[in-house]
PDB file of C-alpha atoms in Angstrom:
ATOM      1  CA  UNK A   1      -6.432 -11.777  12.484  1.00 37.00           C
ATOM      2  CA  UNK A   2      -7.158 -13.371   9.123  1.00 38.00           C
ATOM      3  CA  UNK A   3      -5.107 -11.997   6.254  1.00 40.00           C
ATOM      4  CA  UNK A   4      -6.846 -11.821   2.874  1.00 44.00           C
ATOM      5  CA  UNK A   5      -4.855 -13.747   0.314  1.00 45.00           C
ATOM      6  CA  UNK A   6      -4.631 -13.060  -3.380  1.00 49.00           C
ATOM      7  CA  UNK A   7      -4.041 -16.018  -5.654  1.00 46.00           C
ATOM      8  CA  UNK A   8      -0.402 -17.086  -5.784  1.00 38.00           C
ATOM      9  CA  UNK A   9       1.346 -15.550  -8.753  1.00 45.00           C
ATOM     10  CA  UNK A  10      -1.667 -13.323  -9.476  1.00 56.00           C
ATOM     11  CA  UNK A  11      -0.019 -10.068  -8.498  1.00 75.00           C
ATOM     12  CA  UNK A  12       3.444  -8.651  -8.809  1.00 86.00           C
ATOM     13  CA  UNK A  13       3.815  -4.905  -8.263  1.00 92.00           C
ATOM     14  CA  UNK A  14       6.528  -2.707  -9.724  1.00 94.00           C
ATOM     15  CA  UNK A  15       7.678   0.236  -7.608  1.00 95.00           C
ATOM     16  CA  UNK A  16       5.994   3.364  -9.046  1.00 96.00           C
ATOM     17  CA  UNK A  17       9.248   5.350  -8.780  1.00 96.00           C
ATOM     18  CA  UNK A  18      12.885   4.471  -8.344  1.00 91.00           C
ATOM     19  CA  UNK A  19      14.515   4.765  -4.957  1.00 90.00           C
ATOM     20  CA  UNK A  20      14.178   3.383  -1.476  1.00 90.00           C
ATOM     21  CA  UNK A  21      10.990   3.068   0.509  1.00 94.00           C
ATOM     22  CA  UNK A  22      10.722   5.936   3.015  1.00 95.00           C
ATOM     23  CA  UNK A  23       7.526   4.878   4.807  1.00 95.00           C
ATOM     24  CA  UNK A  24       6.125   1.424   5.466  1.00 95.00           C
ATOM     25  CA  UNK A  25       2.578   0.123   5.779  1.00 95.00           C
ATOM     26  CA  UNK A  26       1.125  -0.064   9.296  1.00 95.00           C
ATOM     27  CA  UNK A  27      -2.244  -1.790   9.548  1.00 90.00           C
ATOM     28  CA  UNK A  28      -4.864   0.055  11.576  1.00 88.00           C
ATOM     29  CA  UNK A  29      -6.448  -1.826  14.493  1.00 88.00           C
ATOM     30  CA  UNK A  30      -9.944  -1.285  13.003  1.00 85.00           C
ATOM     31  CA  UNK A  31     -11.327  -0.239   9.592  1.00 79.00           C
ATOM     32  CA  UNK A  32     -11.835   3.379  10.699  1.00 83.00           C
ATOM     33  CA  UNK A  33      -8.832   3.717  13.004  1.00 89.00           C
ATOM     34  CA  UNK A  34      -5.637   5.585  12.236  1.00 91.00           C
ATOM     35  CA  UNK A  35      -2.899   3.677  10.469  1.00 91.00           C
ATOM     36  CA  UNK A  36      -0.547   4.059   7.538  1.00 94.00           C
ATOM     37  CA  UNK A  37      -2.205   2.246   4.633  1.00 94.00           C
ATOM     38  CA  UNK A  38       0.506   2.960   2.048  1.00 96.00           C
ATOM     39  CA  UNK A  39       4.132   2.356   1.195  1.00 97.00           C
ATOM     40  CA  UNK A  40       5.902   5.656   0.441  1.00 97.00           C
ATOM     41  CA  UNK A  41       8.854   6.855  -1.622  1.00 97.00           C
ATOM     42  CA  UNK A  42      10.253  10.315  -0.812  1.00 94.00           C
ATOM     43  CA  UNK A  43      12.186  12.191  -3.442  1.00 91.00           C
ATOM     44  CA  UNK A  44      12.363  15.256  -5.627  1.00 93.00           C
ATOM     45  CA  UNK A  45       9.406  16.756  -7.498  1.00 93.00           C
ATOM     46  CA  UNK A  46       8.964  16.003 -11.169  1.00 95.00           C
ATOM     47  CA  UNK A  47       9.861  12.313 -11.114  1.00 95.00           C
ATOM     48  CA  UNK A  48       8.187  10.053 -13.649  1.00 96.00           C
ATOM     49  CA  UNK A  49       5.610   7.870 -11.880  1.00 97.00           C
ATOM     50  CA  UNK A  50       4.837   4.514 -13.473  1.00 97.00           C
ATOM     51  CA  UNK A  51       1.989   2.012 -13.209  1.00 97.00           C
ATOM     52  CA  UNK A  52       2.829  -0.697 -10.657  1.00 96.00           C
ATOM     53  CA  UNK A  53       0.531  -3.311 -12.242  1.00 94.00           C
ATOM     54  CA  UNK A  54      -1.406  -4.236 -15.388  1.00 94.00           C
ATOM     55  CA  UNK A  55      -5.074  -3.324 -15.291  1.00 95.00           C
ATOM     56  CA  UNK A  56      -7.771  -0.779 -16.023  1.00 96.00           C
ATOM     57  CA  UNK A  57      -7.654   2.771 -14.670  1.00 97.00           C
ATOM     58  CA  UNK A  58     -10.647   3.058 -12.346  1.00 95.00           C
ATOM     59  CA  UNK A  59     -10.039   6.524 -10.862  1.00 96.00           C
ATOM     60  CA  UNK A  60      -7.982   9.588 -11.686  1.00 97.00           C
ATOM     61  CA  UNK A  61      -8.381  12.780  -9.740  1.00 96.00           C
ATOM     62  CA  UNK A  62      -7.609  15.106  -6.877  1.00 95.00           C
ATOM     63  CA  UNK A  63      -8.156  14.208  -3.247  1.00 92.00           C
ATOM     64  CA  UNK A  64      -7.200  16.898  -0.705  1.00 89.00           C
ATOM     65  CA  UNK A  65      -4.925  18.623  -3.229  1.00 87.00           C
ATOM     66  CA  UNK A  66      -3.030  15.482  -4.283  1.00 89.00           C
ATOM     67  CA  UNK A  67      -3.586  13.597  -7.550  1.00 93.00           C
ATOM     68  CA  UNK A  68      -4.288   9.866  -7.360  1.00 96.00           C
ATOM     69  CA  UNK A  69      -4.553   7.122  -9.963  1.00 97.00           C
ATOM     70  CA  UNK A  70      -6.255   3.808  -9.133  1.00 97.00           C
ATOM     71  CA  UNK A  71      -5.720   0.700 -11.256  1.00 96.00           C
ATOM     72  CA  UNK A  72      -7.976  -2.326 -10.907  1.00 94.00           C
ATOM     73  CA  UNK A  73      -6.241  -5.620 -11.721  1.00 91.00           C
ATOM     74  CA  UNK A  74      -9.338  -7.487 -12.916  1.00 85.00           C
ATOM     75  CA  UNK A  75     -13.111  -7.661 -12.996  1.00 77.00           C
ATOM     76  CA  UNK A  76     -13.714 -10.189 -10.218  1.00 78.00           C
ATOM     77  CA  UNK A  77     -14.941  -8.811  -6.850  1.00 68.00           C
ATOM     78  CA  UNK A  78     -11.810  -9.916  -4.972  1.00 72.00           C
ATOM     79  CA  UNK A  79      -9.316  -8.548  -7.473  1.00 85.00           C
ATOM     80  CA  UNK A  80      -6.871  -5.954  -6.207  1.00 90.00           C
ATOM     81  CA  UNK A  81      -6.887  -2.209  -6.749  1.00 94.00           C
ATOM     82  CA  UNK A  82      -3.542  -0.414  -6.597  1.00 96.00           C
ATOM     83  CA  UNK A  83      -3.703   3.344  -5.915  1.00 97.00           C
ATOM     84  CA  UNK A  84      -0.752   5.634  -6.522  1.00 98.00           C
ATOM     85  CA  UNK A  85      -0.711   9.077  -4.909  1.00 97.00           C
ATOM     86  CA  UNK A  86       1.645  12.009  -4.706  1.00 96.00           C
ATOM     87  CA  UNK A  87       1.200  13.088  -8.299  1.00 95.00           C
ATOM     88  CA  UNK A  88       0.694  16.679  -9.431  1.00 93.00           C
ATOM     89  CA  UNK A  89      -0.083  15.796 -13.038  1.00 91.00           C
ATOM     90  CA  UNK A  90      -1.338  12.625 -14.757  1.00 94.00           C
ATOM     91  CA  UNK A  91      -1.281  11.267 -18.304  1.00 93.00           C
ATOM     92  CA  UNK A  92      -4.013   8.597 -18.106  1.00 96.00           C
ATOM     93  CA  UNK A  93      -7.818   8.584 -18.190  1.00 97.00           C
ATOM     94  CA  UNK A  94     -10.403   6.477 -16.363  1.00 97.00           C
ATOM     95  CA  UNK A  95     -11.266   3.328 -18.312  1.00 96.00           C
ATOM     96  CA  UNK A  96      -7.886   3.095 -20.029  1.00 97.00           C
ATOM     97  CA  UNK A  97      -6.133  -0.274 -20.083  1.00 96.00           C
ATOM     98  CA  UNK A  98      -2.600   0.099 -18.789  1.00 95.00           C
ATOM     99  CA  UNK A  99       0.481  -2.096 -18.553  1.00 95.00           C
ATOM    100  CA  UNK A 100       2.843  -2.260 -15.588  1.00 94.00           C
ATOM    101  CA  UNK A 101       5.658   0.233 -16.077  1.00 94.00           C
ATOM    102  CA  UNK A 102       3.619   2.593 -18.278  1.00 96.00           C
ATOM    103  CA  UNK A 103       3.928   6.293 -17.381  1.00 97.00           C
ATOM    104  CA  UNK A 104       1.136   7.652 -15.162  1.00 97.00           C
ATOM    105  CA  UNK A 105       2.351  11.205 -14.608  1.00 95.00           C
ATOM    106  CA  UNK A 106       4.765  13.280 -12.541  1.00 96.00           C
ATOM    107  CA  UNK A 107       5.347  13.462  -8.808  1.00 95.00           C
ATOM    108  CA  UNK A 108       4.976  16.538  -6.644  1.00 93.00           C
ATOM    109  CA  UNK A 109       6.756  17.515  -3.450  1.00 92.00           C
ATOM    110  CA  UNK A 110       4.824  14.972  -1.344  1.00 93.00           C
ATOM    111  CA  UNK A 111       6.030  11.344  -1.198  1.00 96.00           C
ATOM    112  CA  UNK A 112       4.741   9.006  -3.896  1.00 97.00           C
ATOM    113  CA  UNK A 113       2.408   6.527  -2.195  1.00 97.00           C
ATOM    114  CA  UNK A 114       1.186   3.056  -3.127  1.00 98.00           C
ATOM    115  CA  UNK A 115      -1.813   1.377  -1.529  1.00 96.00           C
ATOM    116  CA  UNK A 116      -3.309  -2.023  -2.283  1.00 95.00           C
ATOM    117  CA  UNK A 117      -6.951  -2.858  -1.593  1.00 91.00           C
ATOM    118  CA  UNK A 118      -9.020  -5.963  -1.989  1.00 88.00           C
ATOM    119  CA  UNK A 119     -12.795  -5.565  -2.476  1.00 83.00           C
ATOM    120  CA  UNK A 120     -12.270  -1.849  -3.239  1.00 79.00           C
ATOM    121  CA  UNK A 121     -15.400   0.211  -2.734  1.00 78.00           C
ATOM    122  CA  UNK A 122     -17.299  -2.501  -0.864  1.00 81.00           C
ATOM    123  CA  UNK A 123     -18.181  -2.613   2.829  1.00 80.00           C
ATOM    124  CA  UNK A 124     -15.708  -5.495   3.295  1.00 82.00           C
ATOM    125  CA  UNK A 125     -12.875  -3.559   1.605  1.00 83.00           C
ATOM    126  CA  UNK A 126      -9.492  -4.270   3.172  1.00 88.00           C
ATOM    127  CA  UNK A 127      -6.106  -2.612   2.757  1.00 90.00           C
ATOM    128  CA  UNK A 128      -3.152  -4.930   2.254  1.00 91.00           C
ATOM    129  CA  UNK A 129       0.532  -4.234   2.759  1.00 94.00           C
ATOM    130  CA  UNK A 130       1.846  -3.702  -0.820  1.00 94.00           C
ATOM    131  CA  UNK A 131       5.473  -4.343   0.079  1.00 92.00           C
ATOM    132  CA  UNK A 132       5.396  -8.176  -0.019  1.00 90.00           C
ATOM    133  CA  UNK A 133       4.051  -7.981  -3.579  1.00 87.00           C
ATOM    134  CA  UNK A 134       6.778  -5.632  -4.827  1.00 89.00           C
ATOM    135  CA  UNK A 135       8.929  -7.500  -7.333  1.00 75.00           C
ATOM    136  CA  UNK A 136      12.534  -7.662  -6.312  1.00 55.00           C
ATOM    137  CA  UNK A 137      15.601  -8.965  -7.996  1.00 44.00           C
ATOM    138  CA  UNK A 138      17.588 -10.621  -5.289  1.00 44.00           C
ATOM    139  CA  UNK A 139      20.814 -12.555  -5.059  1.00 42.00           C
ATOM    140  CA  UNK A 140      20.893 -15.491  -7.403  1.00 51.00           C
ATOM    141  CA  UNK A 141      23.261 -18.293  -6.582  1.00 57.00           C
ATOM    142  CA  UNK A 142      24.772 -20.128  -9.526  1.00 57.00           C
ATOM    143  CA  UNK A 143      26.222 -23.629  -9.296  1.00 64.00           C
ATOM    144  CA  UNK A 144      29.990 -23.899  -9.492  1.00 69.00           C
ATOM    145  CA  UNK A 145      30.073 -27.627 -10.274  1.00 74.00           C
ATOM    146  CA  UNK A 146      29.368 -27.204 -14.000  1.00 69.00           C
ATOM    147  CA  UNK A 147      25.664 -28.008 -13.776  1.00 70.00           C
ATOM    148  CA  UNK A 148      23.267 -25.579 -15.493  1.00 67.00           C
ATOM    149  CA  UNK A 149      21.486 -22.955 -13.397  1.00 61.00           C
ATOM    150  CA  UNK A 150      17.866 -23.638 -12.506  1.00 60.00           C
ATOM    151  CA  UNK A 151      15.347 -21.377 -14.178  1.00 53.00           C
ATOM    152  CA  UNK A 152      11.717 -20.469 -13.753  1.00 46.00           C
ATOM    153  CA  UNK A 153      12.052 -18.511 -10.505  1.00 44.00           C
ATOM    154  CA  UNK A 154       9.877 -15.446 -10.250  1.00 43.00           C
ATOM    155  CA  UNK A 155      11.302 -12.105  -9.164  1.00 47.00           C
ATOM    156  CA  UNK A 156       8.100 -11.433  -7.261  1.00 51.00           C
ATOM    157  CA  UNK A 157       7.622 -12.803  -3.765  1.00 41.00           C
ATOM    158  CA  UNK A 158       4.056 -13.832  -3.070  1.00 36.00           C
ATOM    159  CA  UNK A 159       2.929 -13.810   0.556  1.00 37.00           C
ATOM    160  CA  UNK A 160       1.590 -17.076   1.962  1.00 33.00           C
TER     161      UNK A 160
END
């Protein structure tokens, strides 16, 4: 299976809520087959949900009783769209420009979900696993021989 690739360094997602991931992405075997197209965070109601990425709000609304916010990362056809679900209230409007980390709204009793799509809304739309693009601060080793630490390392892992 070919895996769609986003440009290296082009995308680094922030977790929409604090806490540990409670559900992982599981790619479906076909575009219309069952699968788990999101990464989930379980937790209490009322948590502040934040934008995972810079972009423009392309959708805000209810789907099957759950509020969703979609953020498009750019205007090119292959740019990513991140969709956050599990909200019960939102504080953004379609068309608004938003920065990563900005408040989107509040969570409900369902898990907060994050999906990532390339070619959103097109017939060749594909869901990607968001987890590899989640920025993480990991262990940083510092030299003990007196030499200065190396800099310039990103906290976001980009899949190859």
